[in-house]
PDB file of C-alpha atoms in Angstrom:
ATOM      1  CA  UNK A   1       0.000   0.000   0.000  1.00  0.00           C
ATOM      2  CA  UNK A   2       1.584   3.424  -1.239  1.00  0.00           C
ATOM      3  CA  UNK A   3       0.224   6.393   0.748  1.00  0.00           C
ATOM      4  CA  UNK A   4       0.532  10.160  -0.115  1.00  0.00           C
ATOM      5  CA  UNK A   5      -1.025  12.936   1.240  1.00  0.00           C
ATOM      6  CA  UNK A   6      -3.048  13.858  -2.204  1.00  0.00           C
ATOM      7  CA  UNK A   7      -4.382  11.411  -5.035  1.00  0.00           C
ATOM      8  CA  UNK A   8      -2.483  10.629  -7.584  1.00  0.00           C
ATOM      9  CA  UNK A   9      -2.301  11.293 -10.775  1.00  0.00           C
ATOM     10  CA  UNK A  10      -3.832   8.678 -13.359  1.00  0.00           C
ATOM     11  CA  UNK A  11      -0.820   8.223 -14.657  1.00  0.00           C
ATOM     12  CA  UNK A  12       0.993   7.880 -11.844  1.00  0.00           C
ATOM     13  CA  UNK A  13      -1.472   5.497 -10.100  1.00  0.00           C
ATOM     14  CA  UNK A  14      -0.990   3.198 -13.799  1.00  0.00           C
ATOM     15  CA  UNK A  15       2.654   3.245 -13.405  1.00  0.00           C
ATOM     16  CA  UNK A  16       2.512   1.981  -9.743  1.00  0.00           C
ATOM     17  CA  UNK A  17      -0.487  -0.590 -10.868  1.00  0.00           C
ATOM     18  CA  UNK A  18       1.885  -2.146 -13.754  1.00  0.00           C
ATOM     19  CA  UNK A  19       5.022  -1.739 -11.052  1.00  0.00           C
ATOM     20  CA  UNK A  20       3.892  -3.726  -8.895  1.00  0.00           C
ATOM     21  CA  UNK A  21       2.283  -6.562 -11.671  1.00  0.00           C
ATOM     22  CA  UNK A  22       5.372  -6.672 -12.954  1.00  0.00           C
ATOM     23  CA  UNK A  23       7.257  -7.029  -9.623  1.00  0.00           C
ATOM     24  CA  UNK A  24       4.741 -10.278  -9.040  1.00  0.00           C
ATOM     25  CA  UNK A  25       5.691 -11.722 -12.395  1.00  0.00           C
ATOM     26  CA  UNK A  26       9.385 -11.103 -11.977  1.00  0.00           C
ATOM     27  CA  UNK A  27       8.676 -13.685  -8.573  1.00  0.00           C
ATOM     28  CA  UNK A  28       6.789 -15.690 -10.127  1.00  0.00           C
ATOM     29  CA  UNK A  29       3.528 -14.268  -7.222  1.00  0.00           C
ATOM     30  CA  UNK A  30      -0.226 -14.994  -8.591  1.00  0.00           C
ATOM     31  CA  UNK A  31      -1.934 -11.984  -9.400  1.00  0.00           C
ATOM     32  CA  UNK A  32      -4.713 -11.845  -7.172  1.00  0.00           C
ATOM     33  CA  UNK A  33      -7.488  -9.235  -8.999  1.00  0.00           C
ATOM     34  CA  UNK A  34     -10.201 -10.030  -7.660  1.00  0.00           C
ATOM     35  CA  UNK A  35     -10.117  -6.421  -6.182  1.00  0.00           C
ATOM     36  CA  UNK A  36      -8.340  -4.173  -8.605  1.00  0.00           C
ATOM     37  CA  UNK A  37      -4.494  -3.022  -8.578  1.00  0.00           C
ATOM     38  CA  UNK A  38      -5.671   0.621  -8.791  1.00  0.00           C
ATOM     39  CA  UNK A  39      -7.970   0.473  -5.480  1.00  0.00           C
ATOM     40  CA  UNK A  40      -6.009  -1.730  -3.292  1.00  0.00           C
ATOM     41  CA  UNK A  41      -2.256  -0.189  -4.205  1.00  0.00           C
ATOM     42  CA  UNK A  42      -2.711   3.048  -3.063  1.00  0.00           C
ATOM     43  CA  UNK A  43      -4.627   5.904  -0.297  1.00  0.00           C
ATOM     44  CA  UNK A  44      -4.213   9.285   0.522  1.00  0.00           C
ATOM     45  CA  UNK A  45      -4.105  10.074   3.925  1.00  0.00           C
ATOM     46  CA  UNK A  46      -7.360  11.067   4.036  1.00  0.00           C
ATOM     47  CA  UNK A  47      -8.322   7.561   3.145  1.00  0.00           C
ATOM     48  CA  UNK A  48      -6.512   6.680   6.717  1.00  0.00           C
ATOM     49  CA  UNK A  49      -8.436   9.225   8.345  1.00  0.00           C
ATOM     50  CA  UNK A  50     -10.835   7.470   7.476  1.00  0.00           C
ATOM     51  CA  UNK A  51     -10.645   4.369   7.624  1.00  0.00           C
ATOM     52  CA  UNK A  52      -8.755   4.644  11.223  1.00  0.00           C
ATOM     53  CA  UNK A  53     -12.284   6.549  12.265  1.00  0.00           C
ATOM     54  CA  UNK A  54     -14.381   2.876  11.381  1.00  0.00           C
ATOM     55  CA  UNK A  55     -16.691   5.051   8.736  1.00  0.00           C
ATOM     56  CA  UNK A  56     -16.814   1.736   6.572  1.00  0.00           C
ATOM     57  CA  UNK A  57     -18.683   0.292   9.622  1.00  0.00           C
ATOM     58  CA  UNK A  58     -20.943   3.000  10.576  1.00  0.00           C
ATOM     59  CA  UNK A  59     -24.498   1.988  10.273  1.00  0.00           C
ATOM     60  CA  UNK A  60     -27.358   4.984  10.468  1.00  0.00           C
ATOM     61  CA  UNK A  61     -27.517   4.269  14.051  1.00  0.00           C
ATOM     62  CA  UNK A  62     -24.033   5.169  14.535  1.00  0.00           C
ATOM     63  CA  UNK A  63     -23.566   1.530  15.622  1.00  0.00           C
ATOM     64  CA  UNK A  64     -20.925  -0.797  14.259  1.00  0.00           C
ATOM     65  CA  UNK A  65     -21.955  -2.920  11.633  1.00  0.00           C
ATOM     66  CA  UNK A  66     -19.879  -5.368   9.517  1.00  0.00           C
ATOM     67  CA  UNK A  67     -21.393  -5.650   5.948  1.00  0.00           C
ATOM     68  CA  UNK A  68     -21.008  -9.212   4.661  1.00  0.00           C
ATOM     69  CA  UNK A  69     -18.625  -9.500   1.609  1.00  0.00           C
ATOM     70  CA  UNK A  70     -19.929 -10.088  -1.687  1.00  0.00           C
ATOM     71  CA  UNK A  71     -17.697 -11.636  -3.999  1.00  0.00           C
ATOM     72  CA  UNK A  72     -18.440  -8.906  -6.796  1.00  0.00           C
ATOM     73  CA  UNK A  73     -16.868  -5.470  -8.299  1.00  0.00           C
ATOM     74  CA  UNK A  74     -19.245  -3.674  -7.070  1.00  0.00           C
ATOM     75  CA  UNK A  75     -19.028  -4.183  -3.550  1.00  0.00           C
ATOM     76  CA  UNK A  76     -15.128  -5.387  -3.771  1.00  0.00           C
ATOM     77  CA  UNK A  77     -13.835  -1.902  -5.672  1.00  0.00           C
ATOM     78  CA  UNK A  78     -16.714   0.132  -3.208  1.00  0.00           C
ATOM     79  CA  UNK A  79     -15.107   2.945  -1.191  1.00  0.00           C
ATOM     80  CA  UNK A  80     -16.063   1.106   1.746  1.00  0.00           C
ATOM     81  CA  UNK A  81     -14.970  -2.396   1.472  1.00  0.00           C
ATOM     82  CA  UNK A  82     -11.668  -0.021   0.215  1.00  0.00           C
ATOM     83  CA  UNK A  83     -11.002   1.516   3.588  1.00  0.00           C
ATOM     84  CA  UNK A  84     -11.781  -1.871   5.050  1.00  0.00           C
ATOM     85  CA  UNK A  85      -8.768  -3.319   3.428  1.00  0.00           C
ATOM     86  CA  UNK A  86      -6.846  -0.070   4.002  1.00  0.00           C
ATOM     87  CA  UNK A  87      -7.516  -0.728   7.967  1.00  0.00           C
ATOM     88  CA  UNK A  88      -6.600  -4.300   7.503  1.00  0.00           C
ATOM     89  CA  UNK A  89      -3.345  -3.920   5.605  1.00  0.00           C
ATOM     90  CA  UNK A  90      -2.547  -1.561   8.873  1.00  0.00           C
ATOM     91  CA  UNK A  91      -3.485  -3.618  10.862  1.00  0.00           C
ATOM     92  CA  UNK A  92      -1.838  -7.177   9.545  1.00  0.00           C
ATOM     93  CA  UNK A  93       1.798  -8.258   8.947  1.00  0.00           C
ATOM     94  CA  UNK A  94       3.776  -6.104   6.964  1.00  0.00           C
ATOM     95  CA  UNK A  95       7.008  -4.598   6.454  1.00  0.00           C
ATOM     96  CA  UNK A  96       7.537  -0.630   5.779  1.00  0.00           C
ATOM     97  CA  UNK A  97       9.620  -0.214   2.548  1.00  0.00           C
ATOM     98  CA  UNK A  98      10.406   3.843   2.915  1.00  0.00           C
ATOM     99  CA  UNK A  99       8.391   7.152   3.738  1.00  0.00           C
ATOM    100  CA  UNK A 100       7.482   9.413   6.187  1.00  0.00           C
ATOM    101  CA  UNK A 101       8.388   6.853   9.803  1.00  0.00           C
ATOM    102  CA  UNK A 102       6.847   9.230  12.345  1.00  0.00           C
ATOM    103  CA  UNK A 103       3.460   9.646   9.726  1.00  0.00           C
ATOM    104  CA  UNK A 104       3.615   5.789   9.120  1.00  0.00           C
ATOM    105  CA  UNK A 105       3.568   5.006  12.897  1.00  0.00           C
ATOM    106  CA  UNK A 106       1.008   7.635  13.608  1.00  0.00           C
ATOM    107  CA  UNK A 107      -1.196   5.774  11.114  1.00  0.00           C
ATOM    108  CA  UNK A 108       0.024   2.251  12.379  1.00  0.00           C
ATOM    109  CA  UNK A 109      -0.987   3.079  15.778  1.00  0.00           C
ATOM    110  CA  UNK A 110      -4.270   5.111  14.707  1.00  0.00           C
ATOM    111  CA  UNK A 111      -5.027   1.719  13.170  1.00  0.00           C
ATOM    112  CA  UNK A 112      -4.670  -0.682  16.313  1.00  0.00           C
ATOM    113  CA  UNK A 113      -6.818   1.727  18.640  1.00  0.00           C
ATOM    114  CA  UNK A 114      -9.876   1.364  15.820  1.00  0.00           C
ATOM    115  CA  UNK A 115      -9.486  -2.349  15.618  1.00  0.00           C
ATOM    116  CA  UNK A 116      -9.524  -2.263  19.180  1.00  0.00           C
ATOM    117  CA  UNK A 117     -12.698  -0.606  19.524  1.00  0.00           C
ATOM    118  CA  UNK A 118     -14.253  -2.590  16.452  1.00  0.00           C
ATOM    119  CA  UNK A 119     -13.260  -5.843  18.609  1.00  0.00           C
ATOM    120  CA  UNK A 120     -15.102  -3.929  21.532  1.00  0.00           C
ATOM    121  CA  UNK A 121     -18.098  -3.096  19.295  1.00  0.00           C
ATOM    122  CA  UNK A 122     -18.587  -6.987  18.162  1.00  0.00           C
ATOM    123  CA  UNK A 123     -18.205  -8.687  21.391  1.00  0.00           C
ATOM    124  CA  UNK A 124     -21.245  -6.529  22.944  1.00  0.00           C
ATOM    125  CA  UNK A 125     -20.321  -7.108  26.796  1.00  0.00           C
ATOM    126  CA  UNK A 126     -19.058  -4.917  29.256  1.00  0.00           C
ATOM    127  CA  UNK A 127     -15.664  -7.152  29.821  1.00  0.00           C
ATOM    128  CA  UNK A 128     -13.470  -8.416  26.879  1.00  0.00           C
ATOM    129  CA  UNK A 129     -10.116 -10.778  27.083  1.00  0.00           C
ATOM    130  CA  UNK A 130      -7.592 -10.791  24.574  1.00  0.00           C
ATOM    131  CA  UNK A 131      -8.787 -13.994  23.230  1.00  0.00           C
ATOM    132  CA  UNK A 132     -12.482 -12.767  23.289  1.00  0.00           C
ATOM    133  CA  UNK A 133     -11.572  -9.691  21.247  1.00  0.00           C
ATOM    134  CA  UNK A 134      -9.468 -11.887  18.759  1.00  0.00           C
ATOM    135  CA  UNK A 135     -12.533 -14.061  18.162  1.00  0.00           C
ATOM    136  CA  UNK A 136     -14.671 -10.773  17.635  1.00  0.00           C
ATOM    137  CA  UNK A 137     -12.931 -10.139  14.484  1.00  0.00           C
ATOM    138  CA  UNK A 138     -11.939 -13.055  13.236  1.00  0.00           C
ATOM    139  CA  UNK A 139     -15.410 -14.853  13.228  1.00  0.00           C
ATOM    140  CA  UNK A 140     -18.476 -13.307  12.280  1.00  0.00           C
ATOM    141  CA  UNK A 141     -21.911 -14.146  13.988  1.00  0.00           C
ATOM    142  CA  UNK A 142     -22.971 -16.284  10.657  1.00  0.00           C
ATOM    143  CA  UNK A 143     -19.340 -18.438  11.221  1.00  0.00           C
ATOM    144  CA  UNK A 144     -17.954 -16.246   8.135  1.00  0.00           C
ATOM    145  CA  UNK A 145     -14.036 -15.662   8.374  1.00  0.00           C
ATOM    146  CA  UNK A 146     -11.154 -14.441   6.838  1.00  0.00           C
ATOM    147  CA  UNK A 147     -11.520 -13.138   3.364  1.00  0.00           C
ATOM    148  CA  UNK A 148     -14.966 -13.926   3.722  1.00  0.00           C
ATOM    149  CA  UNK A 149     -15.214 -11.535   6.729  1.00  0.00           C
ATOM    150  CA  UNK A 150     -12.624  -9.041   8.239  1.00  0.00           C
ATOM    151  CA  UNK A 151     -10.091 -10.752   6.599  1.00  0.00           C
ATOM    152  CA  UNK A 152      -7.802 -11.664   9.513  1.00  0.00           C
ATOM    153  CA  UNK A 153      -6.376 -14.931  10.955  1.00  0.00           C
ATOM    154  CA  UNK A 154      -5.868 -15.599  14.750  1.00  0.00           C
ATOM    155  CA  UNK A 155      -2.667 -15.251  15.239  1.00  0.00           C
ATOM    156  CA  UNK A 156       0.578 -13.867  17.935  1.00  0.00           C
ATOM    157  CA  UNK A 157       0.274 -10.904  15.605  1.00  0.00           C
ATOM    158  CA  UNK A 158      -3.031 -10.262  16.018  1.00  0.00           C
ATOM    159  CA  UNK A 159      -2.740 -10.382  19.525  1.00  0.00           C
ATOM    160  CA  UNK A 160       0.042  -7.756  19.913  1.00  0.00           C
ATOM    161  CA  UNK A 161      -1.983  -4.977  17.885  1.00  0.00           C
ATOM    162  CA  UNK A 162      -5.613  -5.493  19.750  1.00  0.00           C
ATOM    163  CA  UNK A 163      -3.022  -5.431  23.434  1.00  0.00           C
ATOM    164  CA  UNK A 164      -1.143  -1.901  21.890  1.00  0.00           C
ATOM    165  CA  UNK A 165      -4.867  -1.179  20.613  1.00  0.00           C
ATOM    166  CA  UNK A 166      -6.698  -1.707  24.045  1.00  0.00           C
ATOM    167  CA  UNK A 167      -4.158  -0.164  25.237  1.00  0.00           C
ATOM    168  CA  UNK A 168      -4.572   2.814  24.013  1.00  0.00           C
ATOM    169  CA  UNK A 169      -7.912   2.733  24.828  1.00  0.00           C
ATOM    170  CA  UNK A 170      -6.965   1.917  28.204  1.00  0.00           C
ATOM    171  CA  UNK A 171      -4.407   5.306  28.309  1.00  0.00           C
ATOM    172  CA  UNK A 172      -7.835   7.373  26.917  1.00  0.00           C
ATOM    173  CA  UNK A 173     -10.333   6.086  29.715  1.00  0.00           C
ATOM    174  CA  UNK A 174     -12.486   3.872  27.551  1.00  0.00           C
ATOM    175  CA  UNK A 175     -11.659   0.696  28.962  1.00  0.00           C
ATOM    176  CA  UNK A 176     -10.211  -0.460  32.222  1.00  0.00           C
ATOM    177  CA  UNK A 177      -7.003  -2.441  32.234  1.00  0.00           C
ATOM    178  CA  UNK A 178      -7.603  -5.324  34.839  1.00  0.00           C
ATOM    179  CA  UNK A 179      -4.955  -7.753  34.456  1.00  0.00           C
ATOM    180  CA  UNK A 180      -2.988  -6.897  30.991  1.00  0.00           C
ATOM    181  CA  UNK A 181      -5.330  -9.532  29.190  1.00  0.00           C
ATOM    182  CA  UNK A 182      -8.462  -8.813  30.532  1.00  0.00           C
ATOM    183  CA  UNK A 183     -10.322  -5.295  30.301  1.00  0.00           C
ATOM    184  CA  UNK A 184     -14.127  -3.733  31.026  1.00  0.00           C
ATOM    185  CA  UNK A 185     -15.733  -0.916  29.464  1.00  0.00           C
ATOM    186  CA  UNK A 186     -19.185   0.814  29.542  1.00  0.00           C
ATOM    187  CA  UNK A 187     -21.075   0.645  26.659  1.00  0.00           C
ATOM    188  CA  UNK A 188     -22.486   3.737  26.322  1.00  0.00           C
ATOM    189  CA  UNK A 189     -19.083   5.142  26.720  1.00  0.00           C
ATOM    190  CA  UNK A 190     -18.085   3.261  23.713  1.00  0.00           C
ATOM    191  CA  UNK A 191     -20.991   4.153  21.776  1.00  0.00           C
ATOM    192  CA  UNK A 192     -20.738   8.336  22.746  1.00  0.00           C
ATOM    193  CA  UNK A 193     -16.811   7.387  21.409  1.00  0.00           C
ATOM    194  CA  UNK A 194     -18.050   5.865  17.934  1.00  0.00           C
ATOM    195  CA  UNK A 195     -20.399   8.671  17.538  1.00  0.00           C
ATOM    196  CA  UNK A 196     -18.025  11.101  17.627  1.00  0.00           C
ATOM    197  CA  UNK A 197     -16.473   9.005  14.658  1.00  0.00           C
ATOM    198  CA  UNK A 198     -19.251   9.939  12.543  1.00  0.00           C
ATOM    199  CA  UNK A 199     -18.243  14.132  12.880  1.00  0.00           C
ATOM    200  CA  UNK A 200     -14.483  13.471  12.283  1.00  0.00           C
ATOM    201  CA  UNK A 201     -13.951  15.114   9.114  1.00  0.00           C
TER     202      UNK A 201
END
């Protein structure tokens, strides 16, 4: 995922598309386009913004509401499902290549307090552990998982962000830290918190 703090040009965002084809081909890596090059390669910062601020979950009730994934352009190019993947890719293993550090670990972090409170948002109860959070987001009410939900796998990785994430959290007042693993929260705090979401602009 390239970031930059205005869209690009479409001739820019073409050259980075075939770039990166062509650095697949040169490793002999599947092309995976079942969600174009163009919408998954690249964000603005604003993107961040926004995806960090859960708007892709926001239901008209300002409550948090996972869409299920359909399997077709229209949903998989949609702005939303977009800044779904843009959280994810924050959120998942990866490596930085080069940038802006300080902006990338602003982001990085941004994006571990939102899954956080998306964890928060699917359990529903006023006390979460670690392993309760990681099977918020990794398993959807219906049994759907990975790609065919948030599109993570439970894993150490995992772990470490949603402990920085509730964390953070913790640091803000949201939740309660009771043992390291094991934290409580009042809902209607949470909810007044993803509300707020909603005027971020």
């Amino acid at each position: 995922m390239f970031v930059t703090p205005e869209p690009l040009a479409d001739r820019h965002l073409a050259e980075l598309v075939h770039a990166a084809c062509q650095l697949h081909q040169n490793h002999g890596l599947g092309l995976d386009r079942e969600v174009d090059y163009a919408v998954k390669l690249h964000a603005t910062c604003n993107d961040v913004a926004a995806a960090v601020s859960l708007c892709s979950f926001l239901a008209d009730d300002d409550m948090i509401e996972v869409q299920p994934v359909v399997v077709e352009p229209w949903f998989l190019n949609s702005k939303q499902f977009r800044l779904r993947l843009l959280l994810n890719a924050l959120t998942s293993p990866h490596s930085f290549l080069g940038g802006n550090v300080a902006l990338y670990e602003k982001h990085r972090q941004a994006a571990e307090r939102a899954v956080a409170m998306l964890a928060l948002s699917l359990h529903h109860g006023q006390v979460i552990t670690l392993s309760s959070a990681v099977a918020a987001i990794t398993l959807g009410p219906d049994g759907a998982s990975k790609k065919d939900y948030l599109g993570y796998a439970a894993n150490t990785y995992l772990i470490s962000v949603l402990h920085r994430g509730l964390a953070q959290l913790a640091a803000e007042g949201i939740v309660r830290d009771v043992d390291g693993s094991c934290f409580t929260l009042d809902q209607a705090v949470l909810h007044a918190v993803i509300t707020a979401l909603r005027r971020i602009p």
